Amino acid sequence: MPTTQLDPVLADDWIVACRSSDLQDRPVSIIILRERLVLFRTEEGVHAFSDLCVHRGAALSLGCIREGRLVCPYHEWEYNTDGACAKIPQLPEGQAIPLKAKAKKFSCVERYGLVWVNLNGNEPPLVAYPEDSDPDFRNVIWGPQEVNANPPRIVENFLDVGHLAFIHQGYLGVPDHAEIGDYRMVEEEDGIRSEEIAVYQPDPDGSGQAKHVYYTYKILRPLTVRFTKRDLELGNLMTIMLTVRPVEEGKSVAYGILSFNYDTGTTDQEIIEFQDMIFAQDKPIVENQKPENLPLDLQAELSLRCDRVSIAYRQYLKKAGVTLGTA
C-alpha cells in the first residue's frame, strides 16, 4: 500500500524520524507510515532516501558513507545526496550511468535536536519551538520510546490532565486533590491552546513543597503537542513538546523535548530517566485502550469539562482529515 493511502494528511506533514545524535558516521534505517527509509549525514547536512537500491533491492542502510556519498552494501553503487547514482563499479570505463540509477529522495531537515522527514515533498512550515533558541532555557532530548499503539492515543494521553493524580500518583498529583477546574480552549494562528489549568502536585520543583502549578496545553500539529507547567511563586517554567513517529498500524515511536528555565539540580540523564519512568506508567494504559482507534465522534464516549483539551484534539484531527488511528 502506498504511503499516501495509509494517511495522506500525515504524509503531507513533517514527521519526526530520529534524534540528531542518532545520525553519526553510518546510515540509519527507520520506518515512517510503513515507508522504509535510510537516513544519513554528510557535510551538507541530513538526508533521507528510500532504503532500497534500485539495482537489486538491497537495503542502503546496511551500506556506508564514503566521501559524501551513500554506498550500497551489495554492489557498492554510490549515490550523491540528490539521489543520483554517481558511480557503478561494474560499468566499463567511459560507459554512461543509466538515468534510472537513482535513489528515491525525501525532504529532510534537522531542528531542535531532532531529524524530521516529509514523505510527500511539499515541505510545510515546521512546527515552532521557541524554547530551543531561548538562552534562558535548558533543553533535553527524550526518546525514542516504542509504543504498541497508534499516535492519536499516545498524544491524547499526553493532553489528559485528569489522570495525573492517579497514574502518576506521588509524582505529578495526589488522589486527594484530583479535581480539575473548568477552563476554555483558545484558537491561535499556530494551534489550539488551553487556558491555564491548576494542578496540585506533591513536589513540583524538587523542594519538597506541595503546591498548585499551572498547566497550559497546546495542539500544534496532528502528531505534535506541548504543555508548559508554570510555578506562580518562583516563575519556573517547564515545557515538554511531544512528537510521535507513526511506524505502521498499531506501532509508534515517541520523542520529546524537555525545557527548563531554572536549575533542576539534576543531570540530563536523570531528567531522561525520570521521564522514562513517567512514560512507563502511561504505556500499559495507552497500549490497552479500546477501541484502539481514537473515536472522533464526541458522542462515542462520555467526556467531562476537564476533557476539553482532548475534545479539542479530536475535533482538530477530524477537521484535518487524519485517518490513521482514528475512528
Short mmCIF file of N, CA, C and O in Angstrom, two decimals, residues 157-286:
data_model
loop_
_atom_site.label_atom_id
_atom_site.label_comp_id
_atom_site.label_asym_id
_atom_site.label_seq_id
_atom_site.Cartn_x
_atom_site.Cartn_y
_atom_site.Cartn_z
N ASN A 157 -3.23 10.96 25.49
CA ASN A 157 -2.81 10.68 26.85
C ASN A 157 -1.94 11.82 27.40
O ASN A 157 -2.06 12.22 28.55
N PHE A 158 -1.06 12.33 26.55
CA PHE A 158 -0.19 13.46 26.94
C PHE A 158 -1.02 14.69 27.28
O PHE A 158 -0.65 15.49 28.15
N LEU A 159 -2.15 14.86 26.58
CA LEU A 159 -3.00 16.03 26.76
C LEU A 159 -4.01 15.86 27.89
O LEU A 159 -4.79 16.77 28.16
N ASP A 160 -4.02 14.70 28.54
CA ASP A 160 -5.03 14.38 29.54
C ASP A 160 -4.57 14.81 30.93
O ASP A 160 -3.67 14.19 31.52
N VAL A 161 -5.19 15.84 31.47
CA VAL A 161 -4.78 16.37 32.77
C VAL A 161 -5.40 15.57 33.92
O VAL A 161 -4.88 15.55 35.03
N GLY A 162 -6.52 14.87 33.66
CA GLY A 162 -7.25 14.20 34.72
C GLY A 162 -6.58 12.97 35.29
O GLY A 162 -6.93 12.53 36.39
N HIS A 163 -5.62 12.39 34.56
CA HIS A 163 -5.01 11.15 35.04
C HIS A 163 -3.77 11.38 35.90
O HIS A 163 -3.24 10.44 36.49
N LEU A 164 -3.29 12.61 35.98
CA LEU A 164 -2.02 12.86 36.66
C LEU A 164 -2.04 12.44 38.13
O LEU A 164 -1.05 11.94 38.66
N ALA A 165 -3.19 12.61 38.79
CA ALA A 165 -3.29 12.31 40.22
C ALA A 165 -3.33 10.81 40.51
O ALA A 165 -3.18 10.42 41.66
N PHE A 166 -3.53 10.01 39.47
CA PHE A 166 -3.71 8.57 39.69
C PHE A 166 -2.60 7.74 39.05
O PHE A 166 -1.88 7.03 39.75
N ILE A 167 -2.44 7.85 37.76
CA ILE A 167 -1.39 7.08 37.07
C ILE A 167 -0.01 7.53 37.55
O ILE A 167 0.91 6.73 37.70
N HIS A 168 0.13 8.83 37.83
CA HIS A 168 1.42 9.38 38.26
C HIS A 168 1.36 9.83 39.72
O HIS A 168 1.98 10.83 40.11
N GLN A 169 0.60 9.09 40.51
CA GLN A 169 0.39 9.41 41.92
C GLN A 169 1.71 9.52 42.68
O GLN A 169 2.58 8.66 42.56
N GLY A 170 1.84 10.59 43.42
CA GLY A 170 3.05 10.82 44.19
C GLY A 170 4.12 11.58 43.44
O GLY A 170 5.10 12.06 44.02
N TYR A 171 3.94 11.71 42.12
CA TYR A 171 4.90 12.44 41.29
C TYR A 171 4.25 13.70 40.69
O TYR A 171 4.72 14.81 40.90
N LEU A 172 3.15 13.49 39.96
CA LEU A 172 2.51 14.61 39.26
C LEU A 172 1.15 14.96 39.84
O LEU A 172 0.45 15.81 39.30
N GLY A 173 0.75 14.27 40.91
CA GLY A 173 -0.52 14.55 41.53
C GLY A 173 -0.78 13.62 42.70
O GLY A 173 0.00 12.69 42.95
N VAL A 174 -1.89 13.88 43.40
CA VAL A 174 -2.31 13.02 44.52
C VAL A 174 -3.82 12.85 44.43
O VAL A 174 -4.55 13.80 44.09
N PRO A 175 -4.34 11.66 44.77
CA PRO A 175 -5.78 11.41 44.64
C PRO A 175 -6.66 12.35 45.46
O PRO A 175 -7.79 12.63 45.06
N ASP A 176 -6.17 12.83 46.60
CA ASP A 176 -6.98 13.72 47.45
C ASP A 176 -7.20 15.10 46.82
O ASP A 176 -8.02 15.87 47.31
N HIS A 177 -6.42 15.41 45.78
CA HIS A 177 -6.57 16.70 45.09
C HIS A 177 -6.68 16.46 43.58
O HIS A 177 -5.93 17.00 42.78
N ALA A 178 -7.65 15.62 43.21
CA ALA A 178 -7.80 15.22 41.80
C ALA A 178 -8.72 16.14 41.00
O ALA A 178 -8.76 16.06 39.77
N GLU A 179 -9.46 17.03 41.69
CA GLU A 179 -10.44 17.84 40.97
C GLU A 179 -9.74 18.83 40.02
O GLU A 179 -8.69 19.38 40.33
N ILE A 180 -10.36 19.01 38.87
CA ILE A 180 -9.85 19.91 37.83
C ILE A 180 -10.90 20.98 37.58
O ILE A 180 -12.05 20.68 37.24
N GLY A 181 -10.53 22.23 37.75
CA GLY A 181 -11.46 23.33 37.49
C GLY A 181 -11.74 23.51 36.01
O GLY A 181 -11.03 22.99 35.14
N ASP A 182 -12.79 24.25 35.70
CA ASP A 182 -13.17 24.48 34.30
C ASP A 182 -12.17 25.43 33.64
O ASP A 182 -11.53 26.25 34.30
N TYR A 183 -12.04 25.31 32.36
CA TYR A 183 -11.15 26.17 31.57
C TYR A 183 -11.65 26.19 30.14
O TYR A 183 -12.48 25.36 29.75
N ARG A 184 -11.15 27.11 29.35
CA ARG A 184 -11.54 27.22 27.95
C ARG A 184 -10.38 26.86 27.04
O ARG A 184 -9.21 26.90 27.45
N MET A 185 -10.70 26.53 25.80
CA MET A 185 -9.71 26.35 24.75
C MET A 185 -9.71 27.58 23.85
O MET A 185 -10.77 28.15 23.56
N VAL A 186 -8.52 28.00 23.43
CA VAL A 186 -8.37 29.23 22.65
C VAL A 186 -7.67 28.89 21.33
O VAL A 186 -6.60 28.29 21.32
N GLU A 187 -8.29 29.28 20.23
CA GLU A 187 -7.68 29.07 18.90
C GLU A 187 -6.70 30.19 18.61
O GLU A 187 -7.02 31.37 18.76
N GLU A 188 -5.49 29.79 18.17
CA GLU A 188 -4.46 30.75 17.79
C GLU A 188 -3.95 30.41 16.41
O GLU A 188 -4.29 29.37 15.85
N GLU A 189 -3.11 31.29 15.86
CA GLU A 189 -2.61 31.08 14.49
C GLU A 189 -1.84 29.77 14.36
O GLU A 189 -1.93 29.09 13.34
N ASP A 190 -1.07 29.42 15.39
CA ASP A 190 -0.20 28.25 15.28
C ASP A 190 -0.74 27.04 16.04
O ASP A 190 -0.01 26.07 16.26
N GLY A 191 -2.00 27.08 16.45
CA GLY A 191 -2.56 25.91 17.12
C GLY A 191 -3.69 26.27 18.06
O GLY A 191 -4.24 27.37 18.02
N ILE A 192 -4.05 25.32 18.90
CA ILE A 192 -5.15 25.48 19.85
C ILE A 192 -4.59 25.26 21.25
O ILE A 192 -3.99 24.22 21.53
N ARG A 193 -4.76 26.22 22.14
CA ARG A 193 -4.21 26.09 23.49
C ARG A 193 -5.31 26.16 24.54
O ARG A 193 -6.39 26.73 24.31
N SER A 194 -4.99 25.59 25.67
CA SER A 194 -5.89 25.71 26.81
C SER A 194 -5.55 26.95 27.61
O SER A 194 -4.43 27.47 27.54
N GLU A 195 -6.51 27.42 28.39
CA GLU A 195 -6.18 28.36 29.44
C GLU A 195 -5.39 27.60 30.50
O GLU A 195 -5.33 26.38 30.50
N GLU A 196 -4.79 28.33 31.44
CA GLU A 196 -4.03 27.65 32.49
C GLU A 196 -4.95 26.79 33.36
O GLU A 196 -6.05 27.22 33.72
N ILE A 197 -4.47 25.60 33.67
CA ILE A 197 -5.22 24.64 34.48
C ILE A 197 -4.45 24.40 35.77
O ILE A 197 -3.27 24.00 35.73
N ALA A 198 -5.09 24.61 36.91
CA ALA A 198 -4.43 24.41 38.20
C ALA A 198 -4.35 22.92 38.51
O ALA A 198 -5.35 22.20 38.44
N VAL A 199 -3.13 22.45 38.82
CA VAL A 199 -2.89 21.04 39.16
C VAL A 199 -2.11 20.99 40.45
O VAL A 199 -1.04 21.61 40.57
N TYR A 200 -2.62 20.26 41.43
CA TYR A 200 -1.93 20.12 42.72
C TYR A 200 -0.89 19.02 42.62
O TYR A 200 -1.21 17.89 42.25
N GLN A 201 0.36 19.35 42.93
CA GLN A 201 1.43 18.36 42.84
C GLN A 201 2.22 18.31 44.15
O GLN A 201 2.43 19.34 44.80
N PRO A 202 2.67 17.10 44.54
CA PRO A 202 3.34 16.93 45.83
C PRO A 202 4.72 17.56 45.90
O PRO A 202 5.18 17.95 46.97
N ASP A 203 5.40 17.64 44.77
CA ASP A 203 6.76 18.20 44.77
C ASP A 203 7.12 18.67 43.36
O ASP A 203 7.93 18.07 42.67
N PRO A 204 6.50 19.74 42.91
CA PRO A 204 6.66 20.14 41.50
C PRO A 204 8.03 20.69 41.14
O PRO A 204 8.41 20.68 39.96
N ASP A 205 8.81 21.17 42.12
CA ASP A 205 10.08 21.81 41.78
C ASP A 205 11.28 21.19 42.48
O ASP A 205 12.39 21.72 42.42
N GLY A 206 11.08 20.07 43.18
CA GLY A 206 12.19 19.40 43.85
C GLY A 206 12.50 19.95 45.23
O GLY A 206 13.43 19.49 45.88
N SER A 207 11.68 20.90 45.70
CA SER A 207 11.92 21.50 47.02
C SER A 207 11.24 20.72 48.14
O SER A 207 11.49 20.96 49.32
N GLY A 208 10.35 19.79 47.75
CA GLY A 208 9.60 19.03 48.74
C GLY A 208 8.32 19.70 49.18
O GLY A 208 7.58 19.17 50.00
N GLN A 209 8.03 20.88 48.63
CA GLN A 209 6.83 21.63 49.00
C GLN A 209 5.70 21.35 48.02
O GLN A 209 5.82 21.58 46.82
N ALA A 210 4.57 20.84 48.55
CA ALA A 210 3.39 20.59 47.71
C ALA A 210 2.69 21.91 47.39
O ALA A 210 2.61 22.80 48.24
N LYS A 211 2.21 22.06 46.18
CA LYS A 211 1.53 23.30 45.79
C LYS A 211 0.80 23.09 44.48
O LYS A 211 0.98 22.09 43.79
N HIS A 212 0.01 24.07 44.12
CA HIS A 212 -0.61 24.09 42.80
C HIS A 212 0.37 24.68 41.78
O HIS A 212 1.03 25.70 42.06
N VAL A 213 0.46 24.03 40.64
CA VAL A 213 1.16 24.60 39.49
C VAL A 213 0.15 24.70 38.36
O VAL A 213 -0.97 24.19 38.46
N TYR A 214 0.54 25.37 37.28
CA TYR A 214 -0.45 25.72 36.26
C TYR A 214 0.01 25.23 34.88
O TYR A 214 1.06 25.63 34.40
N TYR A 215 -0.82 24.37 34.30
CA TYR A 215 -0.51 23.75 33.01
C TYR A 215 -1.23 24.47 31.88
O TYR A 215 -2.42 24.77 31.98
N THR A 216 -0.49 24.71 30.80
CA THR A 216 -1.10 25.20 29.55
C THR A 216 -0.76 24.19 28.46
O THR A 216 0.42 23.95 28.18
N TYR A 217 -1.78 23.58 27.89
CA TYR A 217 -1.60 22.60 26.81
C TYR A 217 -1.79 23.28 25.46
O TYR A 217 -2.57 24.23 25.34
N LYS A 218 -1.09 22.77 24.46
CA LYS A 218 -1.26 23.34 23.11
C LYS A 218 -1.16 22.25 22.05
O LYS A 218 -0.23 21.44 22.07
N ILE A 219 -2.13 22.24 21.14
CA ILE A 219 -2.14 21.32 19.99
C ILE A 219 -1.50 22.06 18.83
O ILE A 219 -2.01 23.09 18.37
N LEU A 220 -0.36 21.57 18.37
CA LEU A 220 0.39 22.24 17.31
C LEU A 220 0.15 21.61 15.95
O LEU A 220 -0.07 22.30 14.96
N ARG A 221 0.26 20.28 15.89
CA ARG A 221 0.08 19.52 14.66
C ARG A 221 -0.59 18.19 15.04
O ARG A 221 -0.66 17.86 16.23
N PRO A 222 -1.03 17.39 14.09
CA PRO A 222 -1.69 16.12 14.45
C PRO A 222 -0.85 15.21 15.34
O PRO A 222 -1.39 14.51 16.20
N LEU A 223 0.49 15.24 15.14
CA LEU A 223 1.35 14.34 15.90
C LEU A 223 2.27 15.09 16.86
O LEU A 223 3.15 14.48 17.47
N THR A 224 2.09 16.39 17.01
CA THR A 224 2.99 17.19 17.84
C THR A 224 2.18 18.13 18.73
O THR A 224 1.41 18.95 18.24
N VAL A 225 2.40 17.99 20.05
CA VAL A 225 1.69 18.82 21.03
C VAL A 225 2.68 19.22 22.12
O VAL A 225 3.80 18.72 22.17
N ARG A 226 2.25 20.09 23.01
CA ARG A 226 3.16 20.54 24.06
C ARG A 226 2.36 20.98 25.29
O ARG A 226 1.15 21.22 25.20
N PHE A 227 3.03 21.07 26.42
CA PHE A 227 2.46 21.76 27.57
C PHE A 227 3.57 22.54 28.25
O PHE A 227 4.75 22.22 28.16
N THR A 228 3.15 23.58 28.96
CA THR A 228 4.06 24.34 29.82
C THR A 228 3.50 24.32 31.23
O THR A 228 2.31 24.59 31.44
N LYS A 229 4.35 23.97 32.19
CA LYS A 229 3.98 23.98 33.61
C LYS A 229 4.61 25.21 34.25
O LYS A 229 5.82 25.40 34.17
N ARG A 230 3.78 26.05 34.90
CA ARG A 230 4.26 27.31 35.47
C ARG A 230 4.09 27.30 36.98
O ARG A 230 3.03 26.97 37.50
N ASP A 231 5.13 27.68 37.68
CA ASP A 231 5.09 27.87 39.12
C ASP A 231 4.90 29.37 39.37
O ASP A 231 5.79 30.17 39.09
N LEU A 232 3.74 29.74 39.89
CA LEU A 232 3.42 31.16 40.08
C LEU A 232 4.36 31.83 41.06
O LEU A 232 4.73 33.00 40.89
N GLU A 233 4.77 31.11 42.11
CA GLU A 233 5.59 31.71 43.16
C GLU A 233 7.01 31.96 42.70
O GLU A 233 7.59 33.02 42.95
N LEU A 234 7.60 30.97 42.01
CA LEU A 234 9.02 31.05 41.64
C LEU A 234 9.25 31.53 40.21
O LEU A 234 10.37 31.90 39.85
N GLY A 235 8.20 31.51 39.39
CA GLY A 235 8.38 31.86 37.98
C GLY A 235 9.03 30.77 37.16
O GLY A 235 9.43 31.01 36.01
N ASN A 236 9.14 29.57 37.72
CA ASN A 236 9.74 28.45 37.00
C ASN A 236 8.82 27.97 35.88
O ASN A 236 7.61 27.84 36.08
N LEU A 237 9.42 27.71 34.72
CA LEU A 237 8.68 27.17 33.59
C LEU A 237 9.33 25.87 33.12
O LEU A 237 10.55 25.79 32.99
N MET A 238 8.50 24.86 32.92
CA MET A 238 8.96 23.63 32.29
C MET A 238 8.05 23.33 31.11
O MET A 238 6.82 23.33 31.26
N THR A 239 8.63 23.11 29.96
CA THR A 239 7.85 22.79 28.77
C THR A 239 8.27 21.43 28.25
O THR A 239 9.46 21.09 28.25
N ILE A 240 7.30 20.65 27.81
CA ILE A 240 7.59 19.41 27.10
C ILE A 240 6.85 19.46 25.76
O ILE A 240 5.63 19.70 25.73
N MET A 241 7.57 19.26 24.68
CA MET A 241 6.95 19.05 23.38
C MET A 241 7.05 17.57 23.04
O MET A 241 8.15 17.00 23.01
N LEU A 242 5.91 16.94 22.83
CA LEU A 242 5.84 15.53 22.43
C LEU A 242 5.57 15.45 20.95
O LEU A 242 4.71 16.16 20.42
N THR A 243 6.31 14.58 20.27
CA THR A 243 6.05 14.35 18.85
C THR A 243 6.21 12.86 18.58
O THR A 243 7.07 12.20 19.16
N VAL A 244 5.36 12.31 17.72
CA VAL A 244 5.25 10.87 17.55
C VAL A 244 5.49 10.47 16.10
O VAL A 244 4.97 11.10 15.17
N ARG A 245 6.29 9.40 15.92
CA ARG A 245 6.50 8.83 14.58
C ARG A 245 5.59 7.62 14.39
O ARG A 245 5.71 6.64 15.12
N PRO A 246 4.69 7.69 13.41
CA PRO A 246 3.87 6.52 13.11
C PRO A 246 4.68 5.52 12.28
O PRO A 246 5.15 5.85 11.19
N VAL A 247 4.86 4.34 12.79
CA VAL A 247 5.64 3.31 12.08
C VAL A 247 4.73 2.55 11.13
O VAL A 247 4.95 2.52 9.92
N GLU A 248 3.72 1.94 11.68
CA GLU A 248 2.71 1.23 10.91
C GLU A 248 1.47 1.16 11.79
O GLU A 248 1.46 1.67 12.91
N GLU A 249 0.41 0.54 11.30
CA GLU A 249 -0.80 0.42 12.10
C GLU A 249 -0.48 -0.24 13.43
O GLU A 249 0.07 -1.32 13.50
N GLY A 250 -0.79 0.48 14.53
CA GLY A 250 -0.62 -0.08 15.86
C GLY A 250 0.79 -0.02 16.41
O GLY A 250 1.07 -0.59 17.46
N LYS A 251 1.68 0.72 15.76
CA LYS A 251 3.05 0.83 16.26
C LYS A 251 3.57 2.25 16.03
O LYS A 251 3.51 2.77 14.91
N SER A 252 4.10 2.84 17.10
CA SER A 252 4.58 4.23 17.04
C SER A 252 5.85 4.37 17.86
O SER A 252 6.19 3.50 18.66
N VAL A 253 6.55 5.50 17.64
CA VAL A 253 7.73 5.83 18.43
C VAL A 253 7.59 7.28 18.89
O VAL A 253 7.36 8.17 18.07
N ALA A 254 7.71 7.50 20.20
CA ALA A 254 7.54 8.83 20.77
C ALA A 254 8.89 9.47 21.08
O ALA A 254 9.83 8.80 21.51
N TYR A 255 8.96 10.79 20.87
CA TYR A 255 10.13 11.60 21.20
C TYR A 255 9.64 12.85 21.93
O TYR A 255 8.47 13.23 21.83
N GLY A 256 10.56 13.50 22.62
CA GLY A 256 10.17 14.73 23.29
C GLY A 256 11.34 15.67 23.47
O GLY A 256 12.51 15.27 23.39
N ILE A 257 11.01 16.94 23.70
CA ILE A 257 11.99 17.94 24.11
C ILE A 257 11.51 18.48 25.44
O ILE A 257 10.37 18.94 25.57
N LEU A 258 12.37 18.41 26.45
CA LEU A 258 12.05 18.92 27.78
C LEU A 258 12.88 20.17 28.02
O LEU A 258 14.11 20.14 27.87
N SER A 259 12.21 21.25 28.37
CA SER A 259 12.89 22.54 28.51
C SER A 259 12.60 23.15 29.87
O SER A 259 11.46 23.12 30.35
N PHE A 260 13.64 23.74 30.48
CA PHE A 260 13.55 24.30 31.83
C PHE A 260 14.21 25.68 31.85
O PHE A 260 15.32 25.83 31.34
N ASN A 261 13.57 26.64 32.48
CA ASN A 261 14.20 27.97 32.62
C ASN A 261 14.78 28.15 34.02
O ASN A 261 15.01 29.26 34.47
N TYR A 262 15.00 27.03 34.73
CA TYR A 262 15.55 27.07 36.08
C TYR A 262 16.49 25.88 36.27
O TYR A 262 16.47 24.92 35.48
N ASP A 263 17.29 25.93 37.29
CA ASP A 263 18.22 24.85 37.60
C ASP A 263 17.47 23.71 38.27
O ASP A 263 16.93 23.87 39.37
N THR A 264 17.42 22.56 37.61
CA THR A 264 16.68 21.42 38.14
C THR A 264 17.46 20.66 39.21
O THR A 264 16.90 19.84 39.93
N GLY A 265 18.78 20.90 39.26
CA GLY A 265 19.62 20.16 40.19
C GLY A 265 19.85 18.72 39.77
O GLY A 265 20.30 17.90 40.58
N THR A 266 19.52 18.42 38.52
CA THR A 266 19.69 17.06 38.00
C THR A 266 20.42 17.09 36.67
O THR A 266 20.42 18.11 35.97
N THR A 267 21.04 15.97 36.32
CA THR A 267 21.74 15.86 35.04
C THR A 267 20.74 15.57 33.92
O THR A 267 19.58 15.19 34.19
N ASP A 268 21.19 15.71 32.68
CA ASP A 268 20.34 15.37 31.55
C ASP A 268 19.87 13.92 31.66
O ASP A 268 18.69 13.60 31.41
N GLN A 269 20.78 13.02 32.02
CA GLN A 269 20.44 11.61 32.11
C GLN A 269 19.40 11.36 33.19
O GLN A 269 18.47 10.55 33.00
N GLU A 270 19.49 12.05 34.30
CA GLU A 270 18.50 11.90 35.37
C GLU A 270 17.13 12.42 34.92
O GLU A 270 16.09 11.83 35.26
N ILE A 271 17.12 13.49 34.16
CA ILE A 271 15.86 14.01 33.61
C ILE A 271 15.24 13.00 32.67
O ILE A 271 14.03 12.74 32.71
N ILE A 272 16.06 12.41 31.81
CA ILE A 272 15.57 11.41 30.86
C ILE A 272 15.04 10.18 31.60
O ILE A 272 13.97 9.64 31.25
N GLU A 273 15.74 9.74 32.61
CA GLU A 273 15.31 8.56 33.37
C GLU A 273 13.99 8.81 34.09
O GLU A 273 13.14 7.92 34.17
N PHE A 274 13.81 10.02 34.62
CA PHE A 274 12.53 10.34 35.27
C PHE A 274 11.40 10.32 34.24
O PHE A 274 10.32 9.77 34.49
N GLN A 275 11.65 10.91 33.07
CA GLN A 275 10.62 10.93 32.04
C GLN A 275 10.32 9.51 31.54
O GLN A 275 9.17 9.19 31.24
N ASP A 276 11.34 8.68 31.47
CA ASP A 276 11.14 7.27 31.10
C ASP A 276 10.21 6.59 32.11
O ASP A 276 9.33 5.80 31.74
N MET A 277 10.42 6.86 33.38
CA MET A 277 9.60 6.27 34.43
C MET A 277 8.15 6.73 34.32
O MET A 277 7.22 5.93 34.42
N ILE A 278 7.96 8.03 34.09
CA ILE A 278 6.60 8.56 33.94
C ILE A 278 5.92 7.94 32.72
O ILE A 278 4.76 7.52 32.78
N PHE A 279 6.65 7.84 31.63
CA PHE A 279 6.08 7.28 30.40
C PHE A 279 5.76 5.80 30.57
O PHE A 279 4.78 5.30 30.03
N ALA A 280 6.58 5.09 31.34
CA ALA A 280 6.34 3.67 31.60
C ALA A 280 5.03 3.47 32.37
O ALA A 280 4.40 2.41 32.24
N GLN A 281 4.62 4.46 33.15
CA GLN A 281 3.34 4.37 33.84
C GLN A 281 2.17 4.55 32.87
O GLN A 281 1.11 3.94 33.03
N ASP A 282 2.36 5.39 31.86
CA ASP A 282 1.32 5.63 30.86
C ASP A 282 1.19 4.49 29.85
O ASP A 282 0.09 4.20 29.36
N LYS A 283 2.30 3.87 29.53
CA LYS A 283 2.37 2.94 28.39
C LYS A 283 1.35 1.80 28.45
O LYS A 283 0.65 1.56 27.46
N PRO A 284 1.22 1.05 29.57
CA PRO A 284 0.24 -0.05 29.56
C PRO A 284 -1.20 0.43 29.41
O PRO A 284 -2.04 -0.28 28.83
N ILE A 285 -1.50 1.63 29.90
CA ILE A 285 -2.84 2.19 29.72
C ILE A 285 -3.10 2.44 28.23
O ILE A 285 -4.11 2.00 27.67
N VAL A 286 -2.16 3.14 27.58
CA VAL A 286 -2.33 3.51 26.18
C VAL A 286 -2.37 2.27 25.28
O VAL A 286 -3.17 2.21 24.33
#
